Amino acid sequence: MEPMMTTILETKNLSFVYEGGKHALKNVSVRIPTGCKVAFVGPNGAGKSTLFMHFNGILRQTEGEVEYNSKVIDHSKKGLIQLRKDVTLVTQNPDDQIFNVIVEDDVAFGPFNLDLPIEEVRKRVDDALKIVGMESERHRPIHHLSFGQKKRVAVASALAMRPKVLIMDEPTAGLDPEMVYRLYEIADEVNMDGSTVIISTHDIETAYSWANLVIVVMDGEVLAQGTPFEVFSMKDVLEKACLSVPMVHALNEFMSVNGRSDIYGRTMSTVLLNMRRGIIPGTLYILRPGYTGELHGRVGVYGSSSRSFVEKNGIEVQFGFNAIERCMDDILGGNDASIYLDDPLDHVLDRKLMDVAAHGITIPVEELR
């Protein structure tokens, strides 16, 4: 029997009415399990941002309850300070969140206000900037940064708080494809460290392969919540919320209907395995930060420590984003591939290897030291 998952955030019949009478949320009841990766999807104006601002106490509900760790949120000054130590929100527009002149000063602001020792503040700033790839920009004036760089600073400021819940509202909006994948990589790192990660997104393809729980919001109401496979199988809900079916899901359903496979794959590589036969895979070589030996095939990198290492050592990397998936594509084409991978992120690779194994294909894996 699987252990019962604890709940870190929950709303019960939550309703909120803005001044002027707009009903932004209507009897919303959602439960966020501890350590989960959650994607909220739905059209603009659905109420996702309003809901997020209830999770960390920026807004106070008109009716219903919001609970953190099974306790109703305390909206006193002391209660909100304590809540926001644990629950951080990265807003859609970084200019709404950043208010210091220099990058590292903004990242340090939160930890300083926790009255932490200066050594701990510095460590948190260093770690956060490293994760988002902004170490070299730490002394730059923020007004000199691009929109995408400002978003990285906003995420770093949230990470420096070491939150138990990281909420990111439309984090990929306005970012180039490489930074979109990098952001999901950061989300995996944070989640592996034990934090619950919540995002809102219009990128249903990536959300489908990334999230454990998907929640559909429309006109201030929750239409559905469940696993990605469950939610994106609800055609009536998708139509009502103006959402398309992720391509991976559609392919999987097509193959199941035609009797080709009843195996569920969450990534394009694993679903395409249903269409291919006689695959002789190459070998995946796992490299850790510190490895400078022979490289096999094309090389990917996944994780902030690995990224920092390859950059400092001038190691040429072909797959700087979406690296695990792209290495898998090479391997399933019969080629070898190598990937620099942070130890704590092994579970991300393991999940993809298990998907492939479900199709009867075992990928040889060798760790080089």
Short mmCIF file of C-alpha atoms in Angstrom, two decimals:
data_model
loop_
_atom_site.label_atom_id
_atom_site.label_comp_id
_atom_site.label_asym_id
_atom_site.label_seq_id
_atom_site.Cartn_x
_atom_site.Cartn_y
_atom_site.Cartn_z
CA MET A 1 0.00 0.00 0.00
CA GLU A 2 1.38 3.42 -0.98
CA PRO A 3 1.84 5.93 1.84
CA MET A 4 -0.73 8.71 1.97
CA MET A 5 0.62 11.95 0.54
CA THR A 6 0.51 14.97 2.81
CA THR A 7 -1.04 18.23 1.66
CA ILE A 8 0.98 21.45 1.71
CA LEU A 9 -1.56 23.88 0.20
CA GLU A 10 -5.33 23.59 0.01
CA THR A 11 -8.27 25.83 -0.78
CA LYS A 12 -11.80 25.05 0.34
CA ASN A 13 -14.67 26.71 -1.51
CA LEU A 14 -12.49 29.74 -2.13
CA SER A 15 -14.16 32.75 -3.70
CA PHE A 16 -12.77 36.21 -4.36
CA VAL A 17 -14.46 39.37 -5.62
CA TYR A 18 -12.40 42.35 -6.74
CA GLU A 19 -13.48 45.90 -6.01
CA GLY A 20 -16.01 46.74 -8.66
CA GLY A 21 -17.74 43.39 -8.30
CA LYS A 22 -15.72 41.09 -10.60
CA HIS A 23 -15.94 37.49 -9.36
CA ALA A 24 -12.39 36.29 -10.05
CA LEU A 25 -12.66 32.98 -8.16
CA LYS A 26 -15.79 30.92 -7.53
CA ASN A 27 -15.84 28.08 -4.99
CA VAL A 28 -12.35 26.87 -5.85
CA SER A 29 -11.27 23.72 -4.03
CA VAL A 30 -7.79 22.38 -4.83
CA ARG A 31 -5.33 20.23 -2.93
CA ILE A 32 -1.59 20.44 -3.59
CA PRO A 33 0.39 17.42 -2.35
CA THR A 34 3.75 18.03 -0.71
CA GLY A 35 6.66 17.66 -3.11
CA CYS A 36 4.45 17.68 -6.19
CA LYS A 37 5.06 19.39 -9.53
CA VAL A 38 1.83 21.17 -10.45
CA ALA A 39 0.82 22.89 -13.69
CA PHE A 40 -2.21 25.21 -13.77
CA VAL A 41 -3.53 25.61 -17.31
CA GLY A 42 -6.31 27.71 -18.78
CA PRO A 43 -6.86 30.84 -20.86
CA ASN A 44 -5.81 34.35 -19.90
CA GLY A 45 -8.13 35.82 -17.31
CA ALA A 46 -9.12 32.40 -15.96
CA GLY A 47 -8.13 33.32 -12.39
CA LYS A 48 -4.78 31.53 -12.10
CA SER A 49 -2.82 34.62 -11.01
CA THR A 50 -5.51 35.58 -8.52
CA LEU A 51 -5.41 32.09 -7.03
CA PHE A 52 -1.63 32.21 -6.73
CA MET A 53 -1.83 35.49 -4.83
CA HIS A 54 -4.04 33.73 -2.27
CA PHE A 55 -1.47 30.96 -1.80
CA ASN A 56 1.05 33.36 -0.25
CA GLY A 57 -1.39 35.80 1.29
CA ILE A 58 -1.13 38.77 -1.08
CA LEU A 59 -4.92 38.61 -1.46
CA ARG A 60 -7.43 37.62 1.18
CA GLN A 61 -10.39 35.52 0.17
CA THR A 62 -13.95 36.87 0.12
CA GLU A 63 -15.30 33.46 1.13
CA GLY A 64 -13.86 30.03 1.91
CA GLU A 65 -10.48 29.05 3.30
CA VAL A 66 -6.84 28.78 2.29
CA GLU A 67 -4.66 26.40 4.29
CA TYR A 68 -0.91 25.94 4.45
CA ASN A 69 0.26 22.73 6.13
CA SER A 70 -3.33 22.06 7.24
CA LYS A 71 -3.61 25.41 9.06
CA VAL A 72 -5.71 28.34 7.91
CA ILE A 73 -3.45 31.14 6.68
CA ASP A 74 -2.85 33.81 9.31
CA HIS A 75 -3.17 37.23 7.66
CA SER A 76 -1.57 39.13 10.51
CA LYS A 77 1.75 40.83 9.74
CA LYS A 78 3.63 38.18 11.70
CA GLY A 79 1.69 35.37 10.07
CA LEU A 80 2.31 36.64 6.53
CA ILE A 81 6.03 37.10 7.16
CA GLN A 82 6.24 33.49 8.30
CA LEU A 83 4.14 32.26 5.36
CA ARG A 84 6.27 34.07 2.77
CA LYS A 85 9.43 32.51 4.14
CA ASP A 86 8.00 29.20 2.98
CA VAL A 87 5.81 30.14 0.01
CA THR A 88 7.38 32.38 -2.64
CA LEU A 89 5.73 33.75 -5.77
CA VAL A 90 7.50 34.74 -8.98
CA THR A 91 5.17 37.10 -10.86
CA GLN A 92 4.62 37.24 -14.63
CA ASN A 93 6.37 40.60 -15.00
CA PRO A 94 9.79 40.70 -13.29
CA ASP A 95 9.61 44.50 -13.07
CA ASP A 96 6.76 44.06 -10.57
CA GLN A 97 9.07 42.06 -8.31
CA ILE A 98 12.55 43.53 -8.71
CA PHE A 99 13.22 46.79 -6.89
CA ASN A 100 16.96 46.90 -6.20
CA VAL A 101 19.51 48.50 -8.55
CA ILE A 102 22.14 45.72 -8.64
CA VAL A 103 21.47 42.05 -9.35
CA GLU A 104 23.06 40.52 -6.24
CA ASP A 105 21.42 43.14 -3.99
CA ASP A 106 17.99 42.08 -5.18
CA VAL A 107 18.73 38.39 -4.67
CA ALA A 108 20.10 39.13 -1.17
CA PHE A 109 17.12 41.23 -0.06
CA GLY A 110 14.93 38.35 1.13
CA PRO A 111 17.60 36.45 3.06
CA PHE A 112 18.79 39.69 4.72
CA ASN A 113 15.27 40.22 6.02
CA LEU A 114 15.33 36.77 7.59
CA ASP A 115 18.14 38.05 9.85
CA LEU A 116 20.47 35.34 8.65
CA PRO A 117 24.24 35.52 9.23
CA ILE A 118 26.03 37.35 6.44
CA GLU A 119 27.90 34.18 5.45
CA GLU A 120 24.59 32.37 4.96
CA VAL A 121 23.18 35.26 2.92
CA ARG A 122 26.21 35.21 0.63
CA LYS A 123 25.95 31.45 0.18
CA ARG A 124 22.28 31.68 -0.71
CA VAL A 125 22.95 34.44 -3.23
CA ASP A 126 25.82 32.47 -4.79
CA ASP A 127 23.75 29.29 -5.00
CA ALA A 128 20.70 31.02 -6.47
CA LEU A 129 22.67 32.93 -9.11
CA LYS A 130 24.48 29.73 -10.06
CA ILE A 131 21.21 27.84 -10.54
CA VAL A 132 19.76 30.46 -12.89
CA GLY A 133 23.04 31.02 -14.74
CA MET A 134 23.51 34.66 -13.69
CA GLU A 135 26.78 34.38 -11.73
CA SER A 136 28.66 36.55 -14.21
CA GLU A 137 25.99 39.26 -14.08
CA ARG A 138 25.83 39.67 -10.31
CA HIS A 139 27.28 43.22 -10.28
CA ARG A 140 25.31 44.53 -13.26
CA PRO A 141 22.61 47.21 -12.90
CA ILE A 142 19.26 45.52 -13.36
CA HIS A 143 18.04 48.16 -15.82
CA HIS A 144 20.79 46.97 -18.20
CA LEU A 145 19.37 43.44 -18.32
CA SER A 146 17.11 41.92 -20.95
CA PHE A 147 13.58 40.81 -20.09
CA GLY A 148 14.71 37.18 -19.89
CA GLN A 149 17.63 38.05 -17.62
CA LYS A 150 15.31 39.97 -15.33
CA LYS A 151 13.13 36.87 -15.10
CA ARG A 152 16.18 34.87 -14.06
CA VAL A 153 16.92 37.42 -11.32
CA ALA A 154 13.32 37.20 -10.10
CA VAL A 155 13.59 33.41 -9.92
CA ALA A 156 16.96 33.67 -8.15
CA SER A 157 15.46 36.05 -5.57
CA ALA A 158 12.76 33.47 -4.86
CA LEU A 159 15.23 30.58 -4.69
CA ALA A 160 17.44 32.46 -2.22
CA MET A 161 14.59 32.19 0.28
CA ARG A 162 14.91 28.37 0.12
CA PRO A 163 11.12 28.07 -0.15
CA LYS A 164 9.11 24.99 0.64
CA VAL A 165 6.72 26.05 -2.13
CA LEU A 166 7.92 27.84 -5.28
CA ILE A 167 5.13 29.37 -7.36
CA MET A 168 5.88 30.75 -10.82
CA ASP A 169 3.16 32.61 -12.71
CA GLU A 170 3.61 32.24 -16.49
CA PRO A 171 7.38 31.85 -16.02
CA THR A 172 8.12 31.05 -19.66
CA ALA A 173 6.26 34.02 -21.20
CA GLY A 174 8.62 36.16 -23.26
CA LEU A 175 11.53 33.73 -23.03
CA ASP A 176 13.45 32.10 -25.87
CA PRO A 177 13.16 28.30 -26.28
CA GLU A 178 16.49 27.61 -24.59
CA MET A 179 15.52 29.53 -21.46
CA VAL A 180 12.11 27.84 -21.39
CA TYR A 181 13.75 24.43 -21.10
CA ARG A 182 16.30 25.83 -18.65
CA LEU A 183 13.47 27.05 -16.43
CA TYR A 184 11.91 23.60 -16.29
CA GLU A 185 15.34 22.21 -15.50
CA ILE A 186 15.56 24.67 -12.58
CA ALA A 187 12.10 23.55 -11.47
CA ASP A 188 13.33 19.93 -11.44
CA GLU A 189 16.33 20.91 -9.31
CA VAL A 190 14.19 22.78 -6.80
CA ASN A 191 11.69 19.94 -6.64
CA MET A 192 14.44 17.37 -6.10
CA ASP A 193 15.62 19.41 -3.12
CA GLY A 194 12.20 18.78 -1.56
CA SER A 195 10.20 21.83 -2.60
CA THR A 196 6.73 21.80 -4.11
CA VAL A 197 6.74 23.61 -7.45
CA ILE A 198 3.63 25.25 -8.92
CA ILE A 199 3.45 26.96 -12.31
CA SER A 200 0.84 28.41 -14.60
CA THR A 201 1.54 27.97 -18.27
CA HIS A 202 0.17 27.93 -21.81
CA ASP A 203 2.91 25.51 -22.84
CA ILE A 204 0.84 22.35 -22.58
CA GLU A 205 3.40 20.15 -24.35
CA THR A 206 6.09 20.73 -21.74
CA ALA A 207 3.62 20.82 -18.85
CA TYR A 208 2.30 17.44 -19.98
CA SER A 209 5.70 15.77 -19.71
CA TRP A 210 6.83 17.72 -16.63
CA ALA A 211 3.93 17.92 -14.16
CA ASN A 212 2.63 15.29 -11.75
CA LEU A 213 -0.66 17.15 -11.32
CA VAL A 214 -2.54 19.32 -13.83
CA ILE A 215 -5.33 21.69 -12.78
CA VAL A 216 -7.58 23.34 -15.38
CA VAL A 217 -9.02 26.76 -14.50
CA MET A 218 -11.67 28.65 -16.49
CA ASP A 219 -13.71 31.72 -15.55
CA GLY A 220 -12.60 31.50 -11.94
CA GLU A 221 -13.59 27.85 -11.53
CA VAL A 222 -11.66 24.58 -11.46
CA LEU A 223 -12.89 22.38 -14.29
CA ALA A 224 -10.60 19.41 -13.68
CA GLN A 225 -7.59 18.23 -11.71
CA GLY A 226 -5.64 15.01 -11.99
CA THR A 227 -2.65 13.41 -13.69
CA PRO A 228 -1.67 14.80 -17.12
CA PHE A 229 -3.06 11.68 -18.79
CA GLU A 230 -6.37 11.93 -16.93
CA VAL A 231 -6.91 15.63 -17.54
CA PHE A 232 -5.96 15.68 -21.22
CA SER A 233 -8.27 12.73 -21.87
CA MET A 234 -11.26 14.92 -20.88
CA LYS A 235 -12.27 16.25 -24.28
CA ASP A 236 -15.26 18.21 -22.96
CA VAL A 237 -13.07 20.01 -20.40
CA LEU A 238 -10.41 20.85 -23.00
CA GLU A 239 -13.03 22.24 -25.36
CA LYS A 240 -14.61 24.38 -22.67
CA ALA A 241 -11.21 25.75 -21.57
CA CYS A 242 -10.05 26.30 -25.18
CA LEU A 243 -7.09 23.96 -24.68
CA SER A 244 -5.59 21.74 -27.36
CA VAL A 245 -4.51 18.15 -26.81
CA PRO A 246 -0.73 17.77 -26.36
CA MET A 247 0.79 16.08 -29.41
CA VAL A 248 2.35 13.34 -27.30
CA HIS A 249 -1.01 12.54 -25.73
CA ALA A 250 -2.78 12.53 -29.09
CA LEU A 251 -0.22 10.13 -30.56
CA ASN A 252 -0.51 7.84 -27.58
CA GLU A 253 -4.30 7.78 -27.78
CA PHE A 254 -4.18 7.13 -31.52
CA MET A 255 -1.91 4.14 -31.09
CA SER A 256 -4.01 2.76 -28.25
CA VAL A 257 -7.20 3.06 -30.29
CA ASN A 258 -5.57 1.21 -33.16
CA GLY A 259 -4.48 -1.59 -30.89
CA ARG A 260 -0.78 -0.95 -31.36
CA SER A 261 0.07 -0.29 -27.76
CA ASP A 262 -1.50 0.25 -24.38
CA ILE A 263 1.71 1.76 -22.98
CA TYR A 264 1.53 5.35 -21.88
CA GLY A 265 4.49 7.57 -22.74
CA ARG A 266 4.83 11.19 -21.62
CA THR A 267 7.59 12.26 -23.99
CA MET A 268 7.85 12.24 -27.77
CA SER A 269 10.82 9.85 -27.75
CA THR A 270 8.98 7.14 -25.86
CA VAL A 271 5.75 7.48 -27.82
CA LEU A 272 7.61 7.25 -31.14
CA LEU A 273 8.98 3.92 -29.97
CA ASN A 274 5.51 2.51 -30.68
CA MET A 275 6.06 3.32 -34.35
CA ARG A 276 9.56 1.90 -34.65
CA ARG A 277 10.75 -1.68 -34.56
CA GLY A 278 14.14 -3.36 -34.38
CA ILE A 279 15.83 -0.55 -32.51
CA ILE A 280 19.39 -1.24 -31.39
CA PRO A 281 20.13 1.61 -29.00
CA GLY A 282 23.46 3.23 -28.40
CA THR A 283 25.04 3.68 -24.97
CA LEU A 284 24.36 6.58 -22.64
CA TYR A 285 27.45 7.77 -20.79
CA ILE A 286 26.76 9.69 -17.57
CA LEU A 287 29.39 12.25 -16.62
CA ARG A 288 29.60 14.14 -13.34
CA PRO A 289 31.00 17.63 -12.71
CA GLY A 290 34.77 17.10 -12.49
CA TYR A 291 35.00 14.60 -15.35
CA THR A 292 37.44 15.67 -18.09
CA GLY A 293 38.06 12.37 -19.86
CA GLU A 294 36.91 10.97 -23.18
CA LEU A 295 33.51 12.02 -24.53
CA HIS A 296 31.30 9.65 -26.53
CA GLY A 297 28.95 10.95 -29.18
CA ARG A 298 27.19 14.27 -28.81
CA VAL A 299 27.18 15.81 -25.35
CA GLY A 300 24.37 17.26 -23.25
CA VAL A 301 24.29 19.02 -19.90
CA TYR A 302 21.57 19.05 -17.24
CA GLY A 303 21.84 20.72 -13.84
CA SER A 304 23.40 23.93 -12.55
CA SER A 305 26.59 22.34 -11.18
CA SER A 306 27.19 20.52 -14.46
CA ARG A 307 26.54 23.68 -16.46
CA SER A 308 28.97 25.65 -14.34
CA PHE A 309 31.63 22.97 -14.77
CA VAL A 310 31.41 22.67 -18.57
CA GLU A 311 31.41 26.45 -18.98
CA LYS A 312 34.46 26.97 -16.76
CA ASN A 313 36.36 24.19 -18.51
CA GLY A 314 35.41 25.11 -22.06
CA ILE A 315 33.79 21.74 -22.77
CA GLU A 316 31.81 21.81 -26.00
CA VAL A 317 28.19 20.83 -25.46
CA GLN A 318 25.77 20.14 -28.30
CA PHE A 319 22.65 19.88 -26.16
CA GLY A 320 22.48 22.87 -23.83
CA PHE A 321 18.73 22.64 -23.36
CA ASN A 322 16.21 19.79 -23.34
CA ALA A 323 19.39 17.76 -23.02
CA ILE A 324 18.07 14.45 -21.68
CA GLU A 325 15.39 14.19 -24.35
CA ARG A 326 17.81 15.07 -27.16
CA CYS A 327 20.43 12.59 -25.93
CA MET A 328 17.73 9.92 -25.84
CA ASP A 329 16.82 10.70 -29.46
CA ASP A 330 20.45 10.10 -30.48
CA ILE A 331 20.65 6.85 -28.52
CA LEU A 332 17.41 5.48 -29.96
CA GLY A 333 18.86 6.25 -33.39
CA GLY A 334 21.69 3.84 -32.66
CA ASN A 335 24.29 6.40 -31.60
CA ASP A 336 26.15 6.86 -28.34
CA ALA A 337 25.64 10.03 -26.32
CA SER A 338 27.10 11.58 -23.17
CA ILE A 339 25.45 13.80 -20.60
CA TYR A 340 26.89 15.84 -17.75
CA LEU A 341 24.28 15.35 -15.04
CA ASP A 342 23.99 16.54 -11.44
CA ASP A 343 23.58 13.61 -9.02
CA PRO A 344 20.30 14.89 -7.50
CA LEU A 345 18.71 14.94 -10.97
CA ASP A 346 19.27 11.25 -11.70
CA HIS A 347 15.55 10.68 -11.09
CA VAL A 348 14.66 12.74 -14.18
CA LEU A 349 16.78 10.47 -16.36
CA ASP A 350 15.56 7.35 -14.55
CA ARG A 351 11.96 8.23 -15.39
CA LYS A 352 12.78 8.47 -19.10
CA LEU A 353 14.77 5.23 -19.04
CA MET A 354 11.79 3.50 -17.42
CA ASP A 355 9.49 4.81 -20.16
CA VAL A 356 11.79 3.28 -22.77
CA ALA A 357 12.08 0.03 -20.81
CA ALA A 358 8.29 -0.25 -20.85
CA HIS A 359 8.64 -0.66 -24.64
CA GLY A 360 11.03 -3.56 -24.21
CA ILE A 361 14.17 -1.56 -24.93
CA THR A 362 16.98 -1.43 -22.42
CA ILE A 363 19.43 1.42 -22.94
CA PRO A 364 22.98 0.58 -21.79
CA VAL A 365 24.11 3.16 -19.24
CA GLU A 366 27.69 3.64 -18.12
CA GLU A 367 28.95 6.21 -15.63
CA LEU A 368 32.44 7.50 -16.35
CA ARG A 369 34.70 8.80 -13.60
#
